[in-house]
Short mmCIF file of C-alpha atoms in Angstrom, two decimals:
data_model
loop_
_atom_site.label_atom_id
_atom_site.label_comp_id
_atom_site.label_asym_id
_atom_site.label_seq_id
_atom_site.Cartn_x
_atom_site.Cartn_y
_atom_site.Cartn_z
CA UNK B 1205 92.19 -182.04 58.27
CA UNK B 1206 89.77 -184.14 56.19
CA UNK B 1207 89.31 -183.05 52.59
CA UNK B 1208 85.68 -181.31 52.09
CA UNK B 1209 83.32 -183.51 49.72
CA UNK B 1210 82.80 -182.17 46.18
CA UNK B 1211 79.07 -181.32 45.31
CA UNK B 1212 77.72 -183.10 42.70
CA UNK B 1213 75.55 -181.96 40.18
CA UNK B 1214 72.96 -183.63 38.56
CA UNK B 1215 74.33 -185.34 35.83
CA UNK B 1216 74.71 -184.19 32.48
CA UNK B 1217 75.28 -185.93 29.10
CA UNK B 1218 76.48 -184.50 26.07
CA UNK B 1219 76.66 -186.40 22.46
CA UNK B 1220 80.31 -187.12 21.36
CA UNK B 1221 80.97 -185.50 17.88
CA UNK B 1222 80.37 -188.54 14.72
CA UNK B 1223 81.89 -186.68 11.79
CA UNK B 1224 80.31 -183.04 12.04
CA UNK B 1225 77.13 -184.09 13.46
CA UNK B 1226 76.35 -184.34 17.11
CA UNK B 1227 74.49 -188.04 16.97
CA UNK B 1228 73.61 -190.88 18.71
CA UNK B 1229 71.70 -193.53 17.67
CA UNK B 1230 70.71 -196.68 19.23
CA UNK B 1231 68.87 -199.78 18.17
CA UNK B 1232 67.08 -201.00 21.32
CA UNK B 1233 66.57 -205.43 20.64
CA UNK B 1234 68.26 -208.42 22.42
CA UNK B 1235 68.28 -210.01 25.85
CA UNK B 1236 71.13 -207.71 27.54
CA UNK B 1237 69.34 -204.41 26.95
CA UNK B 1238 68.29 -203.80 30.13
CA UNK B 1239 72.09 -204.13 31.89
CA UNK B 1240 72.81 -201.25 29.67
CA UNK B 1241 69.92 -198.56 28.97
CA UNK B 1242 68.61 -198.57 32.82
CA UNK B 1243 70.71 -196.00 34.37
CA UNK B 1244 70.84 -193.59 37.25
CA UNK B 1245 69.22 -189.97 36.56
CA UNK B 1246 70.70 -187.52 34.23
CA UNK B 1247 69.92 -184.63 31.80
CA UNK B 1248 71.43 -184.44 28.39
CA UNK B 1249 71.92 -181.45 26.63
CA UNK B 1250 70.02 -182.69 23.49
CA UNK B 1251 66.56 -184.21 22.24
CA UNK B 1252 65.56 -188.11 22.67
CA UNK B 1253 63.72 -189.34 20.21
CA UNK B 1254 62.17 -192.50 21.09
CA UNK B 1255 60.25 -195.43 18.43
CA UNK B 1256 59.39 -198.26 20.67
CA UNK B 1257 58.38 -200.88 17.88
CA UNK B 1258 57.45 -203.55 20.92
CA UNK B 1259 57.68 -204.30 24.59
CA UNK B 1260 56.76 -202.41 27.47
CA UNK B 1261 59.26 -199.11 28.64
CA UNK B 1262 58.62 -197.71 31.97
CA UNK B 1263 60.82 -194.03 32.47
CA UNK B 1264 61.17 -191.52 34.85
CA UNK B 1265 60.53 -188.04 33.55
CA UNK B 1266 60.96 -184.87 36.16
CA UNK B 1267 59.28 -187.42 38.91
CA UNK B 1268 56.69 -187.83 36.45
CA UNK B 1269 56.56 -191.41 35.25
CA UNK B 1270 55.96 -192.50 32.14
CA UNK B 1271 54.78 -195.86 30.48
CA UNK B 1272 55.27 -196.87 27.09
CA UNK B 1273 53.72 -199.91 25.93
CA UNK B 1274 53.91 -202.04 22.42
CA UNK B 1275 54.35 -199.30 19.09
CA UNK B 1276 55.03 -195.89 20.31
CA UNK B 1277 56.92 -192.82 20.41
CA UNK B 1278 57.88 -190.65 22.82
CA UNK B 1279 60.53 -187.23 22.85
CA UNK B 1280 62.70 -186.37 26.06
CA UNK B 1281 63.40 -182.34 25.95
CA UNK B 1282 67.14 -181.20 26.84
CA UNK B 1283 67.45 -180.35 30.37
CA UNK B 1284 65.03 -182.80 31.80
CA UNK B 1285 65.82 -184.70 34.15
CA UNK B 1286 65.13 -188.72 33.16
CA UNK B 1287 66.05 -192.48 33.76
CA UNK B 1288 64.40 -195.89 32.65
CA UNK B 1289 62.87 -197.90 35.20
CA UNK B 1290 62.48 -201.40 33.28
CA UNK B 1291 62.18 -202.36 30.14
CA UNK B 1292 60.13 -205.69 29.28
CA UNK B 1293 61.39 -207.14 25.66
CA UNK B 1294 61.38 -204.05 24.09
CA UNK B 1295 62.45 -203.66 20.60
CA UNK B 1296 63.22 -200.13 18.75
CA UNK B 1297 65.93 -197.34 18.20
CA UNK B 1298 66.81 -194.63 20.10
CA UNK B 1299 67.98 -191.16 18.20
CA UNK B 1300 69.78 -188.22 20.58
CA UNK B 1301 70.32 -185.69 18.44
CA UNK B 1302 71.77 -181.59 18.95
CA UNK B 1303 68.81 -178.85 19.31
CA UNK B 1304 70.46 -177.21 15.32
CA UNK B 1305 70.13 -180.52 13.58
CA UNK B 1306 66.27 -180.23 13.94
CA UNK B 1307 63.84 -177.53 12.12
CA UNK B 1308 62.87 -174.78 14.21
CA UNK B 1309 59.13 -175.50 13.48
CA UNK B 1310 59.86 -178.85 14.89
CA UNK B 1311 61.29 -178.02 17.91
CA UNK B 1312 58.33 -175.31 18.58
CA UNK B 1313 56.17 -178.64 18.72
CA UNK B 1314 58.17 -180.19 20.86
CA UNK B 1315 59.02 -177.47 23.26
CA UNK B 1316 55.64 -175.45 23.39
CA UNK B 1317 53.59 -178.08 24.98
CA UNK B 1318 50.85 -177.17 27.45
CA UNK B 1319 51.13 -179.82 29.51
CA UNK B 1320 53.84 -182.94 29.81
CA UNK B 1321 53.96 -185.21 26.20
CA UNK B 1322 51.69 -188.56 26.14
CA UNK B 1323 53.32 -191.54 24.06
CA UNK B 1324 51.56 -191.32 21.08
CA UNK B 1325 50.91 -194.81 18.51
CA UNK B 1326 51.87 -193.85 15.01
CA UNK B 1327 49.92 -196.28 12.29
CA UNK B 1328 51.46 -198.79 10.57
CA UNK B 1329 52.67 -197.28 7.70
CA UNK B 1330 54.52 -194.57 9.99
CA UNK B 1331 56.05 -197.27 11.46
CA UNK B 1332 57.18 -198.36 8.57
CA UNK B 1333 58.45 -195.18 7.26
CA UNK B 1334 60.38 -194.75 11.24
CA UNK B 1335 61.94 -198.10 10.92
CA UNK B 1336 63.56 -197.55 7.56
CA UNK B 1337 64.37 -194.15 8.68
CA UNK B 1338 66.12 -195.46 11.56
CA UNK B 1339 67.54 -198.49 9.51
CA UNK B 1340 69.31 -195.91 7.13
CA UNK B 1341 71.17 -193.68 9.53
CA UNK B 1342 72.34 -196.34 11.20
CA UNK B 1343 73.72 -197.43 7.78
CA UNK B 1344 75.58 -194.30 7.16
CA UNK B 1345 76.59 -193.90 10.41
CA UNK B 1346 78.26 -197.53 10.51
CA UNK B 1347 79.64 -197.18 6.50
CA UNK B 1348 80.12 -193.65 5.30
CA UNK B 1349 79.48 -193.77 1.69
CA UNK B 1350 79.87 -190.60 0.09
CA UNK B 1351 81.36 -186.71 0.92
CA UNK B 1352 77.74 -185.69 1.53
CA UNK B 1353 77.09 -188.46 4.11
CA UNK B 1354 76.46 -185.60 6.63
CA UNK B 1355 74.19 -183.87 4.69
CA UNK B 1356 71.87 -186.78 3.94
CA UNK B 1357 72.72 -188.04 7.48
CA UNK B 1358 71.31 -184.48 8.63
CA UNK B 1359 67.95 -185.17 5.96
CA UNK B 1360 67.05 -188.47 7.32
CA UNK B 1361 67.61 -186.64 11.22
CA UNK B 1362 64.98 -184.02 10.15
CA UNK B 1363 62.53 -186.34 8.36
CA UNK B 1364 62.44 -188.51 11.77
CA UNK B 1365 62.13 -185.39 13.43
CA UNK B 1366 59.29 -183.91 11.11
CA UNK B 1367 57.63 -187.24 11.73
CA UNK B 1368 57.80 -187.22 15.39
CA UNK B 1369 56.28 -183.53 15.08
CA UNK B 1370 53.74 -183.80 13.01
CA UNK B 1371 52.13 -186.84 15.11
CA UNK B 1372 52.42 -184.58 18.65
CA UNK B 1373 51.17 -181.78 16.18
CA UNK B 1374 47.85 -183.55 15.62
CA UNK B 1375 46.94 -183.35 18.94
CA UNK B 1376 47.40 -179.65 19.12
CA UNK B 1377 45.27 -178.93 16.09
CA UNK B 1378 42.34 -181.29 17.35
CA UNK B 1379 42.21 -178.46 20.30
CA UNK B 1380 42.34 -175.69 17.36
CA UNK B 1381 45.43 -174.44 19.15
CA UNK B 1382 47.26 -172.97 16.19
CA UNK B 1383 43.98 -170.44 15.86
CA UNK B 1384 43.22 -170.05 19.49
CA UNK B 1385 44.99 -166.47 20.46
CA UNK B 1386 45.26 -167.39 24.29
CA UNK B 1387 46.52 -170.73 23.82
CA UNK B 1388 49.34 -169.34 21.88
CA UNK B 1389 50.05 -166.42 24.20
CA UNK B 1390 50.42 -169.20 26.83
CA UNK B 1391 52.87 -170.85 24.56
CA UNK B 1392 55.12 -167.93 24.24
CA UNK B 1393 54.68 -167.25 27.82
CA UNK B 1394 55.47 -171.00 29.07
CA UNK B 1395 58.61 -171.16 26.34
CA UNK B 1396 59.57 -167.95 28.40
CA UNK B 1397 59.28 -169.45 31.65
CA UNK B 1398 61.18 -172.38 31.22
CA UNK B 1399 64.48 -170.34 30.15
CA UNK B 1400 63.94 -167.76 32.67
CA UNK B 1401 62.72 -168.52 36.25
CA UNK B 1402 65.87 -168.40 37.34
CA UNK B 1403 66.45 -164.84 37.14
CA UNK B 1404 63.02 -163.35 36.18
CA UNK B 1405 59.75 -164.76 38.89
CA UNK B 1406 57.40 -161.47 38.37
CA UNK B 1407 54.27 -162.22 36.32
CA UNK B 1408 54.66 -158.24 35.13
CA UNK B 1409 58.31 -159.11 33.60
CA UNK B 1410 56.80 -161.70 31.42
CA UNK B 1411 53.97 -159.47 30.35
CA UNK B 1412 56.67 -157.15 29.36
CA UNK B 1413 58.93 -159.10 27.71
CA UNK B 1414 55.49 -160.45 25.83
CA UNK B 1415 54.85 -156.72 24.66
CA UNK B 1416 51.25 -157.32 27.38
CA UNK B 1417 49.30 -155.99 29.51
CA UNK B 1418 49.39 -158.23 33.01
CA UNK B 1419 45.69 -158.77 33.03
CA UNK B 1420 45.74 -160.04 29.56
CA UNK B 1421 48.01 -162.33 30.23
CA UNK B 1422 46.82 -163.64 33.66
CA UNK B 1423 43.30 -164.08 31.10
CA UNK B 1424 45.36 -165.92 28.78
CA UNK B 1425 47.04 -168.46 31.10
CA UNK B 1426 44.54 -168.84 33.46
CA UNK B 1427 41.68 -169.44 30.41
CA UNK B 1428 44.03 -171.96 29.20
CA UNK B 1429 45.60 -173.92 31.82
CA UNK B 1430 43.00 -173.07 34.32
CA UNK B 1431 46.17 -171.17 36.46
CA UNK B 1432 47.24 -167.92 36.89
CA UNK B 1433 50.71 -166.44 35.74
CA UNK B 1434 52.39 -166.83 38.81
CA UNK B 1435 51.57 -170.29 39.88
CA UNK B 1436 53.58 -171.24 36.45
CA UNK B 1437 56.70 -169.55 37.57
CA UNK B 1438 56.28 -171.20 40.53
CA UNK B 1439 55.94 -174.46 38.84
CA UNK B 1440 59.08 -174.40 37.02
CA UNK B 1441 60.94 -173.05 40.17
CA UNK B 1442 60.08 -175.68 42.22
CA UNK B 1443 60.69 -178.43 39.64
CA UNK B 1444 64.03 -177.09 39.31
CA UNK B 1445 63.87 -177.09 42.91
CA UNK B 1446 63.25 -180.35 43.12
CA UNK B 1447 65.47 -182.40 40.49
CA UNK B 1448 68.04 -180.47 42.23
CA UNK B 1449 67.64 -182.06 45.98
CA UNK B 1450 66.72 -185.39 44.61
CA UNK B 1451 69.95 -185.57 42.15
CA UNK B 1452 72.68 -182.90 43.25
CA UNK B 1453 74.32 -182.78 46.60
CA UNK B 1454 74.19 -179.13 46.49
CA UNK B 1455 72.84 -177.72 50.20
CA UNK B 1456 69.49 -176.28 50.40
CA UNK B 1457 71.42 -172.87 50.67
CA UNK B 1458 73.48 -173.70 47.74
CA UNK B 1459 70.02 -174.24 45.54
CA UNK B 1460 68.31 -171.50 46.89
CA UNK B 1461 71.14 -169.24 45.29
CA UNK B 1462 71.11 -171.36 42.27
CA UNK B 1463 67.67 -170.73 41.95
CA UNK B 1464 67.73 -167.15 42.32
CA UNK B 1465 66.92 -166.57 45.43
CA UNK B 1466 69.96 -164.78 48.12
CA UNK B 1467 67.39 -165.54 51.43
CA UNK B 1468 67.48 -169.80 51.62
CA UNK B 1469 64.84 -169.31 54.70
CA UNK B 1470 62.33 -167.89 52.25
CA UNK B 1471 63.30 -170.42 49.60
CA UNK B 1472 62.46 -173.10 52.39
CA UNK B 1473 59.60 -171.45 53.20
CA UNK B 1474 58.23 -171.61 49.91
CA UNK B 1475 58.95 -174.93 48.87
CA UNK B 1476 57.07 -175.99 51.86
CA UNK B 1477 54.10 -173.78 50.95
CA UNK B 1478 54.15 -175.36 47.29
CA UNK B 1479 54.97 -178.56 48.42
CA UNK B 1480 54.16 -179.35 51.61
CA UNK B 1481 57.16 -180.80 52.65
CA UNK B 1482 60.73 -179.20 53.73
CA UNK B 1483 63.41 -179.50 51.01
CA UNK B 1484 65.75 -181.37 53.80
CA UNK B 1485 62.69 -183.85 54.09
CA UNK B 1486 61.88 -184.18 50.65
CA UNK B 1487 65.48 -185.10 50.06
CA UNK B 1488 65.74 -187.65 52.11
CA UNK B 1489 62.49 -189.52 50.94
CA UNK B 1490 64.79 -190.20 47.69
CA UNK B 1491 67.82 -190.66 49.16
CA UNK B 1492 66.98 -192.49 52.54
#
């Protein structure tokens, strides 16, 4: 009898423990780069931070693809599902670093978007500030100096990190967000969403758990992202959905129940409502 396949999940990265700090870092320069960053598809379980100094980076984000060209940065969330397309000369440093090592108020920034991140150019003296920053961990990291290595190690992670914020901040507070009651209900909402979709997909849960009435919060999302509650549980369903069939070899019945839902007709069904396309098609336009 021939041995059944094993499914395979999407692939998942973790960061190997340096000291008692879950760190990578990476300095991104020389000719052979590209033989070893571009890689198949994969989530990690912690936070990119990206300072392209030169070159031009084009990445796959959640099907979403995304360009990086000359001085930039850029942040990958944990969980998403991403891979580098090319890379043309590209110069800079790379930081993966665990959720705890970086300030709450930081990760708010980072996790509470509205919409998907845009690379964002820092000026010059930011730059300058980054590339020391960078320059110095990769100094401890490569000669320990001192019992409190970890603790300054874990200073330097949260001034990068602070710095990264602030700049995707900016943005934010152009749009008045931080005083705009709506926008900020659809931040707590969205946050919500993304941990939940799995098990919770009615709009009146979410109003509960928000301490809400449904309408308000249908007025909220809607007068902020111009869609209702329910389209956004939707959303993160199917992209779920969706990094699943292009990167697992789970069935379509397997990632219906993964996804919450016991009936994999009316998952199919609804994937081709939202999508237009059958999950056994849409599979094979990525795998052939």
């Amino acid at each position: 009898m021939a041995l059944s396949k094993k499914k395979q999940a999407i692939p998942f990265h973790s960061l190997e423990v340096q000291q008692t700090l879950n760190v990578h870092l990476r300095q991104l320069e020389g000719p052979g780069l590209g033989k070893t960053v571009i890689e198949s598809a994969h989530r990690d379980d912690y936070y990119i931070l990206l300072f392209q100094q030169e070159g031009v980076s084009r990445l796959m984000v959640d099907f979403r693809e995304v360009i990086l060209t000359g001085p930039c940065i850029y942040y990958i969330l944990p969980g998403q599902v991403h891979h580098y397309k090319s890379i043309q000369e590209v110069s800079g440093w790379l930081l993966g670093t665990d959720p705890l090592s970086i300030d709450p108020a930081y990760r708010q920034v980072f996790e509470e978007a509205l919409s998907e991140p845009q690379p964002a150019m820092p000026s010059l003296q930011i730059q300058q500030q980054l590339h020391h920053c960078f320059k110095a961990m990769r100094h401890l990291l490569q000669h320990p100096a001192t019992i409190f290595n970890d603790t300054v190690l874990s200073h330097l992670i949260s001034v990068c990190a602070g710095i990264f914020a602030g700049i995707f901040l900016a943005a934010k507070e152009r749009l008045q967000i931080s005083k705009d009651r709506p926008a900020i209900v659809t931040h707590q909402f969205r946050h919500l969403v993304s941990s939940n979709y799995g098990q919770e997909k009615s709009p009146a849960a979410y109003a509960t758990l928000l301490n809400l009435s449904l309408p308000y919060l249908n007025e909220c999302v809607k007068g902020t992202t111009g869609k209702p509650v329910s389209y956004w549980i939707r959303q993160a369903v199917m992209l779920e959905a969706k990094r699943l069939l292009a990167y697992s070899t789970f069935s379509i019945k397997e990632i219906a129940y993964k996804l919450g839902y016991d009936d994999h007709t009316y998952f199919s069904r609804l994937f081709i409502k939202e999508m237009n396309i059958t999950p056994a098609r849409f599979r094979k336009s990525y795998h052939g």
